[in-house]
Amino acid sequence: MTRAAMSALDQLYSAAPLLLQEVATTWYGWRVYRRRYKGIFAEEARRVRERESWSTEQFIAYQIQQLRQIGEVARHSPFYRERFQLAGFDPAALEKPADLSVLPLLSRDQLRLHGQDMLTARPEHDVTTYKSSGTSGTPRNIYRSRRMDQMIWAYWDARCWNWFGASHRSRKAVFGVRKVHPVRRMDPPFWRHDWLTGICYFSIYHLRRENLAHYCRELQRFAPELMLAYPSAIYPVARFALDEGVSLPRPRGIVTTSETLSAEQRRTIEQAFGCRIYDQYGAAEACVFGATCEQGHLHVSPDFGYLEVLKADGKPAEPGEMGEVVCTGFLNELQPLIRYQLGDVVRLSRLSHCACGRNMPIIEEICGRVEDMLHTVRGDPVIRFDPAFKGVHGIREGQVVQRAKDLFIVRIVPDPGFSADEEATLIRNMELHLGPGHVIRVEKVAQIPRTASGKFRAVVNEMASSA
Ligand SMILES: [Zn+2]
């Protein structure tokens, strides 16, 4: 569908009466359901479940076979043919996953510019292009066939929802980017139902304090078994329910994605909903898939893609060290992504074994985005600021902005409890966290703007954009 047609449809939707909007939501939901779960989905989910008990050796053998296969397929695209030739890379000769390192990294800019040249065949009618926007810049088009989408959803089902007793059939509350309620309308309902597949979509654009009681009531009435949400979207609901003593439903689990989750957000959301948060790690590019197990560890699925975590010098980061995510997906044979720089910074765990028994590597922490990496005046990288907010009360949301080499702004949305003492503690914490030689200012704002795709950013590097 063209952009103009989409926008016309959006306008039509906004003007339609409530009942028609729910019919449209149900129609949309049914189409999504068919694309994801009809066809090869059930068989794929069974296979994914079967592989779950594999040993590390079995996973590595599978990775070698998959890397050879995706390499062979990639040769059908002009982009990779040339790349392999220049590097002298022969997929058939690959003996271990690390042999892939003779190939150069694939940047997000290259995907944006040469995405078409990476296609290994002409896209068929069932191919959808997904946009990966990142936090800034022009979106990249990711081509995914219907078959591939079903494989991805097989992982969601078997390696995420099933792990806490839910499934693709569970009743779901979704706090996502879909504008289900006209943004200018300030009266409830701020949600729409998909009656056929049992999903309630909540608007994340109306989460003002005066509306939150409505959200809580509808959640309680709808009683979701599973919630999918941006942490920044359900955090205000959870905070409100705890502060006002309003009851919330108890889903089996809450799956958060896309944003880094602070310790305070996690505590509040888990307490308010009386269930655990299961973080899911992935991207529209679909070359890495991670989900949280019963023990609270984020496992990366080695049969979904080959993950490398690299330091600035290109060498693999040791467990416990921060490094950039580089991944090679096994699922996309139409547009292979080989050694793709996803843009995230993570730390792999030092744990070689999890009590859940799965032999899948563990990500200790998703630290943030590469472009959000800030540096102290001494040049040390710093990306997480949780310690700065520790023990500081009366902050609804906080964001750290670096404006100059030595100038950091802490932008906060204060609650009535935020006093001069709290501000002094915050500044002291920041000084301790960054070390000497920085100017730190606190800026109080009514709200912190989201990105174009509705995401909250905990850290912003304003030096990069002004340079
Ligand atoms: Zn585990």
Coordinates of C-alpha atoms and ligand atoms in Angstrom, one line a residue:
M1 CA 0.0 0.0 0.0
T2 CA 1.3 3.5 -0.8
R3 CA 2.0 6.1 1.9
A4 CA -0.9 8.3 0.6
A5 CA -3.3 5.3 0.6
M6 CA -2.2 4.5 4.2
S7 CA -2.8 8.0 5.3
A8 CA -6.2 8.1 3.6
L9 CA -7.1 4.9 5.4
D10 CA -5.9 6.4 8.7
Q11 CA -8.1 9.4 8.2
L12 CA -11.1 7.3 7.3
Y13 CA -10.5 5.2 10.4
S14 CA -10.3 8.3 12.7
A15 CA -13.6 9.6 11.3
A16 CA -15.4 6.3 11.6
P17 CA -17.8 5.5 14.5
L18 CA -16.4 3.3 17.4
L19 CA -18.2 0.1 16.2
L20 CA -16.7 0.4 12.7
Q21 CA -13.3 1.1 14.2
E22 CA -13.5 -2.2 16.2
V23 CA -14.6 -4.0 13.0
A24 CA -11.6 -2.5 11.3
T25 CA -9.3 -3.6 14.2
T26 CA -10.7 -7.1 14.1
W27 CA -10.3 -7.3 10.3
Y28 CA -6.7 -6.1 10.7
G29 CA -6.1 -8.6 13.5
W30 CA -7.4 -11.5 11.5
R31 CA -5.1 -10.6 8.6
V32 CA -2.1 -10.5 10.9
Y33 CA -3.2 -13.7 12.6
R34 CA -3.4 -15.5 9.2
R35 CA 0.0 -14.2 8.1
R36 CA 1.7 -15.3 11.3
Y37 CA 0.1 -18.5 12.3
K38 CA -1.5 -20.3 9.3
G39 CA 0.7 -22.4 7.1
I40 CA 4.0 -23.7 8.3
F41 CA 3.8 -22.1 11.7
A42 CA 2.7 -25.1 13.8
E43 CA 5.3 -27.4 12.2
E44 CA 8.1 -24.8 12.7
A45 CA 7.1 -24.2 16.3
R46 CA 7.3 -28.0 16.9
R47 CA 10.8 -28.1 15.5
V48 CA 12.0 -25.0 17.5
R49 CA 10.7 -26.7 20.6
E50 CA 12.5 -29.9 19.7
R51 CA 15.9 -28.1 19.3
E52 CA 15.5 -26.4 22.7
S53 CA 17.1 -29.3 24.6
W54 CA 20.1 -29.5 22.3
S55 CA 23.7 -29.5 23.6
T56 CA 26.1 -26.7 22.7
E57 CA 27.9 -29.0 20.2
Q58 CA 24.6 -29.7 18.5
F59 CA 23.9 -26.0 18.2
I60 CA 27.3 -25.3 16.8
A61 CA 27.0 -28.1 14.2
Y62 CA 23.6 -26.6 13.2
Q63 CA 25.1 -23.1 13.0
I64 CA 27.9 -24.3 10.6
Q65 CA 25.4 -26.0 8.4
Q66 CA 23.1 -22.9 8.4
L67 CA 26.0 -20.5 7.7
R68 CA 27.1 -22.6 4.7
Q69 CA 23.5 -22.6 3.4
I70 CA 22.8 -18.9 3.8
G71 CA 26.2 -18.2 2.3
E72 CA 25.4 -20.4 -0.8
V73 CA 22.0 -18.6 -1.2
A74 CA 23.6 -15.2 -0.7
R75 CA 25.8 -15.8 -3.8
H76 CA 22.7 -15.3 -5.9
S77 CA 22.8 -11.6 -5.0
P78 CA 25.1 -9.1 -6.7
F79 CA 26.1 -7.5 -3.4
Y80 CA 27.3 -10.7 -1.7
R81 CA 28.8 -12.2 -4.8
E82 CA 31.2 -9.3 -5.0
R83 CA 31.8 -9.2 -1.3
F84 CA 32.7 -12.9 -1.1
Q85 CA 35.0 -12.6 -4.1
L86 CA 36.9 -9.6 -2.6
A87 CA 37.3 -11.5 0.7
G88 CA 38.1 -14.8 -0.9
F89 CA 35.2 -16.4 1.1
D90 CA 33.8 -19.7 0.1
P91 CA 30.7 -20.7 2.1
A92 CA 31.2 -24.4 1.4
A93 CA 34.6 -24.3 3.0
L94 CA 33.4 -22.9 6.3
E95 CA 34.5 -25.2 9.1
K96 CA 33.6 -23.2 12.2
P97 CA 31.3 -20.2 12.8
A98 CA 34.3 -17.9 13.4
D99 CA 35.5 -18.5 9.9
L100 CA 32.9 -15.9 8.9
S101 CA 35.2 -13.2 10.3
V102 CA 37.1 -12.9 7.0
L103 CA 34.0 -11.0 5.7
P104 CA 33.7 -7.3 6.4
L105 CA 30.9 -6.0 8.7
L106 CA 27.6 -4.9 7.1
S107 CA 26.5 -1.5 8.4
R108 CA 23.0 -0.3 8.7
D109 CA 23.8 2.4 6.1
Q110 CA 24.9 -0.2 3.6
L111 CA 21.6 -2.0 4.1
R112 CA 19.7 1.3 3.5
L113 CA 21.7 2.0 0.3
H114 CA 22.2 -1.5 -1.1
G115 CA 19.2 -3.5 0.4
Q116 CA 17.9 -4.2 -3.1
D117 CA 21.2 -5.5 -4.3
M118 CA 21.2 -8.0 -1.5
L119 CA 18.1 -9.7 -2.8
T120 CA 18.7 -13.3 -4.0
A121 CA 15.6 -13.5 -6.1
R122 CA 12.7 -11.4 -7.3
P123 CA 10.3 -10.8 -4.3
E124 CA 7.1 -12.8 -4.7
H125 CA 3.6 -11.5 -3.9
D126 CA 3.7 -12.7 -0.3
V127 CA 6.8 -10.6 0.6
T128 CA 6.3 -7.7 3.0
T129 CA 8.8 -5.0 3.5
Y130 CA 9.4 -4.0 7.1
K131 CA 10.9 -0.7 8.1
S132 CA 13.6 -0.6 10.6
S133 CA 13.9 3.0 11.7
G134 CA 16.3 2.9 14.6
T135 CA 16.3 6.0 16.7
S136 CA 17.1 8.4 13.9
G137 CA 17.8 8.6 10.2
T138 CA 16.2 7.1 7.2
P139 CA 14.4 3.8 7.5
R140 CA 15.8 0.6 6.0
N141 CA 13.6 -1.8 4.1
I142 CA 13.7 -5.4 5.2
Y143 CA 12.2 -7.9 2.9
R144 CA 10.5 -10.9 4.6
S145 CA 8.5 -13.6 3.0
R146 CA 5.3 -15.0 4.6
R147 CA 7.2 -18.2 5.2
M148 CA 9.9 -16.4 7.1
D149 CA 7.4 -14.5 9.2
Q150 CA 5.9 -17.7 10.3
M151 CA 9.3 -19.0 11.3
I152 CA 9.9 -15.9 13.4
W153 CA 6.5 -16.3 15.1
A154 CA 7.3 -19.9 15.8
Y155 CA 10.2 -18.6 17.9
W156 CA 8.0 -16.1 19.7
D157 CA 5.6 -18.9 20.6
A158 CA 8.1 -21.7 21.5
R159 CA 10.9 -19.6 22.9
C160 CA 9.2 -16.8 24.6
W161 CA 5.5 -17.2 25.4
N162 CA 5.6 -20.9 26.0
W163 CA 8.3 -20.4 28.6
F164 CA 5.8 -18.9 31.0
G165 CA 2.7 -20.9 30.1
A166 CA 1.3 -18.5 27.4
S167 CA 1.0 -19.0 23.7
H168 CA -0.1 -17.3 20.5
R169 CA -3.6 -18.1 21.4
S170 CA -3.5 -16.3 24.8
R171 CA -5.7 -13.2 25.3
K172 CA -3.3 -10.3 24.8
A173 CA -3.2 -6.7 25.8
V174 CA -0.9 -4.8 23.5
F175 CA 0.7 -1.4 24.3
G176 CA 2.3 -0.6 21.0
V177 CA 2.6 2.1 18.3
R178 CA -0.7 1.5 16.5
K179 CA -2.8 4.7 16.7
V180 CA -6.0 2.9 17.6
H181 CA -7.6 5.9 19.2
P182 CA -7.5 9.3 17.3
V183 CA -4.6 11.1 18.9
R184 CA -6.5 14.4 19.3
R185 CA -9.5 12.8 21.0
M186 CA -9.2 13.0 24.8
D187 CA -12.3 11.0 25.8
P188 CA -12.3 7.2 26.4
P189 CA -12.2 4.4 25.2
F190 CA -8.4 4.6 24.6
W191 CA -8.3 1.1 23.3
R192 CA -9.9 -1.1 20.6
H193 CA -10.6 -4.8 20.5
D194 CA -9.9 -7.5 18.0
W195 CA -12.8 -9.7 18.8
L196 CA -11.7 -12.7 16.7
T197 CA -8.2 -13.3 18.0
G198 CA -8.7 -11.9 21.5
I199 CA -6.4 -8.9 21.4
C200 CA -7.0 -5.5 23.0
Y201 CA -4.8 -2.7 21.6
F202 CA -4.2 0.2 24.0
S203 CA -3.2 3.6 22.8
I204 CA 0.2 4.8 24.1
Y205 CA -0.6 8.3 23.1
H206 CA -3.2 9.0 25.8
L207 CA -1.3 7.9 28.9
R208 CA -1.9 11.1 30.8
R209 CA -2.5 10.9 34.5
E210 CA -6.2 11.9 34.2
N211 CA -6.8 9.0 31.8
L212 CA -5.0 6.2 33.7
A213 CA -8.0 5.2 35.8
H214 CA -9.8 4.3 32.6
Y215 CA -6.9 2.2 31.4
C216 CA -6.8 0.3 34.8
R217 CA -10.5 -0.4 34.6
E218 CA -10.4 -1.8 31.1
L219 CA -7.3 -3.9 31.8
Q220 CA -9.1 -5.4 34.9
R221 CA -12.2 -6.1 32.8
F222 CA -10.3 -7.6 29.9
A223 CA -8.1 -9.7 32.1
P224 CA -5.3 -10.4 29.6
E225 CA -3.2 -13.6 30.0
L226 CA -0.3 -12.0 28.2
M227 CA 0.8 -8.4 27.9
L228 CA 3.1 -7.0 25.2
A229 CA 4.4 -3.5 25.9
Y230 CA 7.0 -0.8 25.7
P231 CA 8.2 -0.5 29.3
S232 CA 7.8 3.3 29.1
A233 CA 4.1 2.8 28.2
I234 CA 3.0 0.5 31.0
Y235 CA 5.2 2.0 33.7
P236 CA 2.8 5.0 34.2
V237 CA -0.1 2.6 34.5
A238 CA 1.7 0.5 37.0
R239 CA 2.9 3.5 39.0
F240 CA -0.6 5.0 39.1
A241 CA -2.2 1.7 40.2
L242 CA 0.3 1.4 43.1
D243 CA 0.0 5.0 44.2
E244 CA -3.8 5.1 44.1
G245 CA -4.4 1.5 45.3
V246 CA -6.2 0.6 42.1
S247 CA -6.3 -3.1 41.3
L248 CA -4.8 -4.5 38.0
P249 CA -5.2 -8.0 36.4
R250 CA -2.6 -10.7 36.9
P251 CA -1.4 -11.9 33.5
R252 CA 0.9 -14.9 33.2
G253 CA 3.7 -12.6 32.0
I254 CA 4.5 -9.2 30.5
V255 CA 6.8 -9.2 27.5
T256 CA 8.7 -6.0 27.0
T257 CA 10.8 -5.2 24.0
S258 CA 12.5 -2.4 22.1
E259 CA 13.6 -0.3 25.0
T260 CA 16.1 -0.8 27.8
L261 CA 14.3 -1.5 31.0
S262 CA 15.5 0.3 34.1
A263 CA 15.6 -1.5 37.5
E264 CA 13.0 0.9 38.9
Q265 CA 10.6 0.3 35.9
R266 CA 10.9 -3.5 36.3
R267 CA 10.3 -3.4 40.1
T268 CA 7.2 -1.2 39.8
I269 CA 5.6 -3.0 36.8
E270 CA 6.2 -6.5 38.4
Q271 CA 4.7 -5.4 41.7
A272 CA 1.7 -3.7 40.2
F273 CA 0.7 -6.6 37.9
G274 CA 1.9 -9.4 40.3
C275 CA 3.8 -11.2 37.5
R276 CA 7.2 -11.2 36.0
I277 CA 8.6 -9.2 33.1
Y278 CA 10.0 -11.4 30.3
D279 CA 12.3 -9.3 28.1
Q280 CA 12.4 -10.2 24.5
Y281 CA 15.3 -9.2 22.3
G282 CA 15.1 -8.9 18.5
A283 CA 14.6 -6.5 15.6
A284 CA 12.8 -6.1 12.3
E285 CA 15.9 -7.4 10.6
A286 CA 15.2 -10.7 12.4
C287 CA 18.8 -12.0 12.7
V288 CA 18.8 -12.4 16.4
F289 CA 16.2 -13.7 18.9
G290 CA 16.5 -13.6 22.6
A291 CA 14.0 -14.2 25.4
T292 CA 13.9 -14.5 29.2
C293 CA 13.7 -18.0 30.8
E294 CA 12.1 -18.9 34.1
Q295 CA 15.4 -18.1 35.9
G296 CA 15.3 -14.6 34.6
H297 CA 18.1 -15.0 32.1
L298 CA 17.9 -13.7 28.5
H299 CA 18.9 -16.6 26.3
V300 CA 19.9 -16.1 22.7
S301 CA 18.6 -18.7 20.3
P302 CA 21.7 -20.1 18.5
D303 CA 19.5 -21.7 15.8
F304 CA 17.9 -18.4 14.8
G305 CA 21.2 -16.6 13.9
Y306 CA 24.9 -16.5 14.6
L307 CA 25.6 -13.7 17.1
E308 CA 29.0 -12.0 17.5
V309 CA 29.7 -9.4 20.2
L310 CA 32.6 -7.2 19.1
K311 CA 34.7 -4.6 20.7
A312 CA 35.7 -1.3 19.0
D313 CA 38.8 -3.0 17.6
G314 CA 36.7 -5.7 16.0
K315 CA 37.9 -8.5 18.4
P316 CA 35.3 -10.5 20.2
A317 CA 34.3 -9.0 23.6
E318 CA 34.9 -11.3 26.6
P319 CA 31.9 -12.3 28.6
G320 CA 31.1 -9.4 30.9
E321 CA 32.6 -6.8 28.5
M322 CA 30.5 -4.4 26.5
G323 CA 30.5 -5.0 22.8
E324 CA 28.5 -4.3 19.6
V325 CA 26.0 -6.8 18.3
V326 CA 26.9 -8.3 14.9
C327 CA 24.5 -11.0 13.7
T328 CA 23.9 -13.3 10.7
G329 CA 20.4 -14.4 10.4
F330 CA 19.5 -17.9 9.2
L331 CA 15.9 -17.3 8.3
N332 CA 16.0 -14.7 5.5
E333 CA 17.0 -16.4 2.3
L334 CA 15.5 -13.6 0.2
Q335 CA 17.6 -10.8 1.7
P336 CA 20.4 -12.4 3.7
L337 CA 22.0 -10.2 6.4
I338 CA 25.6 -11.5 7.0
R339 CA 27.7 -9.9 9.8
Y340 CA 25.1 -7.2 10.2
Q341 CA 25.7 -4.4 12.7
L342 CA 22.4 -4.2 14.4
G343 CA 23.4 -1.1 16.4
D344 CA 23.0 -2.5 19.9
V345 CA 25.6 -2.7 22.7
V346 CA 25.3 -5.7 25.0
R347 CA 27.3 -7.7 27.5
L348 CA 27.3 -11.4 27.4
S349 CA 27.1 -13.2 30.7
R350 CA 30.0 -15.0 32.4
L351 CA 27.6 -17.8 33.3
S352 CA 28.2 -20.8 31.1
H353 CA 25.2 -22.6 32.4
C354 CA 21.7 -21.8 33.5
A355 CA 19.5 -23.6 36.0
C356 CA 16.8 -23.9 33.4
G357 CA 19.0 -26.4 31.5
R358 CA 19.0 -24.7 28.1
N359 CA 22.4 -24.6 26.4
M360 CA 21.9 -21.1 24.9
P361 CA 24.2 -18.2 25.5
I362 CA 23.0 -15.6 28.0
I363 CA 22.9 -11.8 27.4
E364 CA 23.7 -10.2 30.8
E365 CA 22.6 -6.8 29.8
I366 CA 21.3 -4.9 26.7
C367 CA 23.2 -1.7 27.4
G368 CA 21.8 0.5 24.7
R369 CA 22.3 1.7 21.2
V370 CA 25.7 2.3 19.6
E371 CA 24.6 5.9 18.8
D372 CA 23.6 6.5 22.4
M373 CA 27.0 5.7 23.7
L374 CA 28.3 8.7 25.6
H375 CA 31.9 9.3 26.6
T376 CA 33.3 11.0 29.7
V377 CA 36.0 13.7 29.4
R378 CA 38.5 11.0 29.8
G379 CA 37.1 9.1 26.9
D380 CA 35.5 6.2 28.9
P381 CA 32.3 4.9 27.3
V382 CA 29.2 5.1 29.4
I383 CA 25.7 4.1 28.3
R384 CA 23.6 3.2 31.4
F385 CA 22.8 5.7 34.1
D386 CA 20.7 3.6 36.5
P387 CA 23.2 4.2 39.3
A388 CA 22.6 8.0 39.0
F389 CA 18.9 7.6 39.7
K390 CA 19.4 5.2 42.6
G391 CA 17.9 6.5 45.9
V392 CA 16.4 9.6 44.2
H393 CA 12.7 9.9 44.8
G394 CA 10.0 11.9 43.0
I395 CA 11.1 11.3 39.4
R396 CA 8.5 9.9 37.0
E397 CA 10.9 9.7 34.0
G398 CA 14.5 10.6 33.5
Q399 CA 16.7 11.0 30.4
V400 CA 20.4 11.8 30.3
V401 CA 21.6 14.1 27.5
Q402 CA 25.2 14.9 26.6
R403 CA 25.5 18.3 25.1
A404 CA 29.2 18.8 25.1
K405 CA 32.2 16.8 26.1
D406 CA 31.9 18.0 29.7
L407 CA 28.2 19.0 29.8
F408 CA 25.5 16.5 30.8
I409 CA 21.8 17.4 31.3
V410 CA 19.5 15.2 33.3
R411 CA 16.1 15.8 32.0
I412 CA 13.4 14.7 34.4
V413 CA 9.6 14.7 34.8
P414 CA 9.3 15.4 38.5
D415 CA 6.6 14.3 40.8
P416 CA 5.5 16.5 43.7
G417 CA 8.0 14.7 46.0
F418 CA 11.0 15.9 44.1
S419 CA 12.8 18.4 46.4
A420 CA 16.0 20.3 46.3
D421 CA 17.6 17.5 48.4
E422 CA 16.7 15.0 45.8
E423 CA 18.1 17.2 43.1
A424 CA 21.4 17.5 45.0
T425 CA 21.5 13.6 45.4
L426 CA 20.9 13.2 41.7
I427 CA 23.8 15.6 40.8
R428 CA 26.1 13.9 43.3
N429 CA 25.3 10.4 41.9
M430 CA 26.0 11.7 38.4
E431 CA 29.3 13.1 39.5
L432 CA 30.2 9.8 41.1
H433 CA 29.1 7.8 38.0
L434 CA 31.0 10.0 35.5
G435 CA 34.0 11.0 37.5
P436 CA 35.4 14.5 37.9
G437 CA 35.5 17.2 35.3
H438 CA 31.9 17.4 34.2
V439 CA 29.2 20.0 34.5
I440 CA 25.8 18.5 35.4
R441 CA 22.5 20.3 35.1
V442 CA 19.0 19.1 36.0
E443 CA 16.2 20.2 33.6
K444 CA 12.6 19.8 34.8
V445 CA 10.1 19.2 32.0
A446 CA 6.4 18.3 31.7
Q447 CA 7.1 15.4 29.4
I448 CA 10.0 13.7 27.6
P449 CA 9.4 13.5 23.8
R450 CA 9.3 10.0 22.2
T451 CA 11.0 9.1 18.9
A452 CA 8.9 9.0 15.7
S453 CA 8.2 5.4 16.3
G454 CA 7.0 6.0 19.9
K455 CA 10.1 4.8 21.7
F456 CA 11.5 6.3 24.9
R457 CA 15.2 7.0 24.9
A458 CA 17.0 6.9 28.2
V459 CA 20.2 8.4 26.8
V460 CA 20.6 11.0 24.0
N461 CA 23.9 12.1 22.4
E462 CA 23.2 15.7 21.2
M463 CA 26.9 16.2 20.3
A464 CA 26.6 13.7 17.4
S465 CA 23.6 15.6 15.9
S466 CA 25.1 19.1 16.3
A467 CA 28.5 18.0 15.0
Ligands
ZN1 ZN 17.8 -20.2 31.6

